[in-house]
């Protein structure tokens, strides 16, 4: 399986060339995908730029003033809900967190829906598959007779996983989904993060290793780290979630000594 | 072909409209109680407003301040609400919140911990003790994800990106709901014995707001149209600290946790002005007081450059700030180029929460319509004239659970066959399609912009008779304009069309806000009248009630506060023994 992901997080030092006054006169050129699952084309829009404006503001400007039927998802406009993911100049971004002054002044800004999911209309795509995957994960199952006392130290790492806002940017860039469309066999980085949050919960007593290996296809991941690169929550998806999970699966299914040891000691 | 055959129909015992904290908690309870449950929401699952909540959940679990108990929480809530709260709701809320929070933990939520390994609590405005259970500044995310993950494993059917536009009744009782799929614009009918409204607030009627596109008063107006009463609609909370610069971020919330963690407010002269307005509680005064103080500083020319105040937490040090307020740190860094670990933020009031809403019975959350229940921000009464921070998330859990329980009980008791009324459905359909039938008309977004401008300027933080009267007149014009908008494009995922519908709800609710604000000739909590600056005890004896009259017009009246039992009255009279 080819190991390369072509998409990297945009470098943040791009073109801050618009200091001080004079912004207001600036007009930015947007090329936005308009269409549905059958047909579509790129439509050009001119949008006046205000200080501190983000791509989502520009999309809203277009909606209010030019094309009221432009489909887009958003809720919080503050990078908290994960609704507004799109590909901006080919890079998966939260539109509400992508500032126009990250682009140089003459640069055209292309906004496309996430590529790995079927388009519904314009910037909205069908992400329902993710919700189906989630349903199959064994939920939190507390150990018996727990006192519910937990040390902050022991939950720090799990809290990292629980920061996930389900923007599905990681799912979108992962080549196993994007290029090979192994959707039915592979759960994707978002759900490895979720399973890691459950498996490493100090009071969880369920076991999801078999599911990880068989149903969720963690073996397909070849640690390219593209998912980590695009995560807007800066979750170390590969290092902190996927690799430790892979190790647990390997210990269980491929290392006989550890299999015996594991049987003797309780799950940490 | 009969009307019924034309529509996609789903049938459940209980339909929950709204998948925020209240809706999810309600669905879980109803399902636990044996009901078949359908959960309908406008956005994707997990994206409701609840996900944005930052600061925490108020519950007297007394892990940090051992003296805390439900009685003190009750008292704080009533005081914060300027005693207009429904006492029974405030009591149930204070009593049951701790159990609801612990239950979240048992369902997998991971709150920040004390040194003893219990749930950590932080101070917040108007709360006597450290009471807010939290996860850094992303408590709402933790809460909604926990409920969502619990809910999807219970066999609840989730109908995402589906907007309800009408409630259906049979012989005066709830029989279902009518809506459309955002994806393709097709209509759908949910047949149900009982319906729980959990649709959230109304803040999109204002220009500067922390609220999302979903907050268009849908639930309030669904209930109102069906004949239910609304209560206390004049009380709109302006959160004192929203972002005010640069223009692209105006209105985005800066959590009260910044002040809870020790942030101080200063004016342009560097003076900590809360000393003047509330020397005792300072920055942790209630939201109405802090918002007004910032406004007054500006009026007197002492505001920050963009018309707000400076909020500074930098003295706490970078490590602490990044640990306790990570999303605030990123929000300012990425959206405003401000490093809050080294300098102040510029903040000002933003429309945030609606205390008023659908009138419900405290114990059951039942509205006056048989089979219709309401919980969460859409319901009114619990918070009186002003809500304390953190009391919403706990409200969602306490009354969400009660709604689920009582709606499912109601469904069990009313198992006789319900009929759907073909006429009702045809009307609901016609109403939604009519937008496409006009050849000319305005863009719904321009009407919305004018509505927001009007509400912001004339029915905002400070109100005065002439402005309110003007607003009521203007709303009539906006209502007519909203009826004549024209929609471009098809019914497929068409935000312009959705706005055209939402607009009608916002305008009716705005009328309810303005009319009740005019009726209340005093200042109380979030409602400040320039022409009546004092709180008048006579006005503290009634709640405002809004309903639809037979001729379709909106009427308001006063309803006496329910009488509080003696032991609770005595509790409120007790002197505060503890000071922070
Ligand atoms: C930025 C921010 C921070 C906050 N921080 C805190 C905090 O720290 N502590 C606290 O206690 N409170 C806080 N609040 C307030 C609190 O978050 C909200 O009041 C609360 O989450 C509302 O929850 P809800 O369940 O009533 O509604 P929501 O969570 O808003 O859910 C509403 C649901 O109804 C659905 N819906 C609406 N209309 C329709 C329709 N017509 N058809 C179908 N579905 C519909 C929506 O899709 C959504 O699923 C904050 C609010 C904001 C905006
Ligand atoms: S590291 Fe694994 S999960 Fe992440 S993008 Fe690469 S292959 Fe996909
Ligand atoms: S792990 Fe990160 S990139 Fe993936 S869905 Fe969650 S927040 Fe988005
Ligand atoms: S709108 Fe919520 S993440 Fe962008």
Short mmCIF file of N, CA and C and ligand atoms in Angstrom, two decimals, chain A residues 56 74-77 79-84 94 96, ligand 4:
data_model
loop_
_atom_site.label_atom_id
_atom_site.label_comp_id
_atom_site.label_asym_id
_atom_site.label_seq_id
_atom_site.Cartn_x
_atom_site.Cartn_y
_atom_site.Cartn_z
N UNK A 56 -14.61 31.21 6.81
CA UNK A 56 -16.04 31.05 7.03
C UNK A 56 -16.79 32.38 6.92
N UNK A 74 -21.78 24.89 9.69
CA UNK A 74 -21.02 25.59 10.73
C UNK A 74 -21.90 25.68 11.95
N UNK A 75 -21.32 25.86 13.11
CA UNK A 75 -22.10 26.13 14.32
C UNK A 75 -21.43 27.16 15.21
N UNK A 76 -20.22 26.85 15.70
CA UNK A 76 -19.67 27.68 16.78
C UNK A 76 -18.89 28.88 16.27
N UNK A 77 -18.31 28.79 15.10
CA UNK A 77 -17.42 29.82 14.57
C UNK A 77 -16.27 30.11 15.53
N UNK A 79 -13.94 27.23 16.41
CA UNK A 79 -13.11 26.02 16.42
C UNK A 79 -13.47 25.06 17.56
N UNK A 80 -14.74 25.00 17.91
CA UNK A 80 -15.12 24.14 19.03
C UNK A 80 -16.06 23.01 18.64
N UNK A 81 -16.69 23.10 17.47
CA UNK A 81 -17.71 22.09 17.17
C UNK A 81 -17.31 21.15 16.05
N UNK A 82 -16.32 21.55 15.25
CA UNK A 82 -15.86 20.67 14.18
C UNK A 82 -16.81 20.53 13.01
N UNK A 83 -17.68 21.53 12.78
CA UNK A 83 -18.65 21.42 11.68
C UNK A 83 -18.11 21.89 10.34
N UNK A 84 -17.16 22.86 10.37
CA UNK A 84 -16.90 23.64 9.16
C UNK A 84 -15.67 23.17 8.39
N UNK A 94 -10.34 23.91 9.34
CA UNK A 94 -11.60 24.45 9.84
C UNK A 94 -11.72 25.83 9.24
N UNK A 96 -13.53 28.22 10.09
CA UNK A 96 -13.67 29.29 11.07
C UNK A 96 -12.35 29.63 11.74
S1 LIG C 4 -17.87 26.39 13.06
FE1 LIG C 4 -17.41 25.13 14.77
S2 LIG C 4 -15.45 24.41 14.25
FE2 LIG C 4 -15.79 25.87 12.71
#
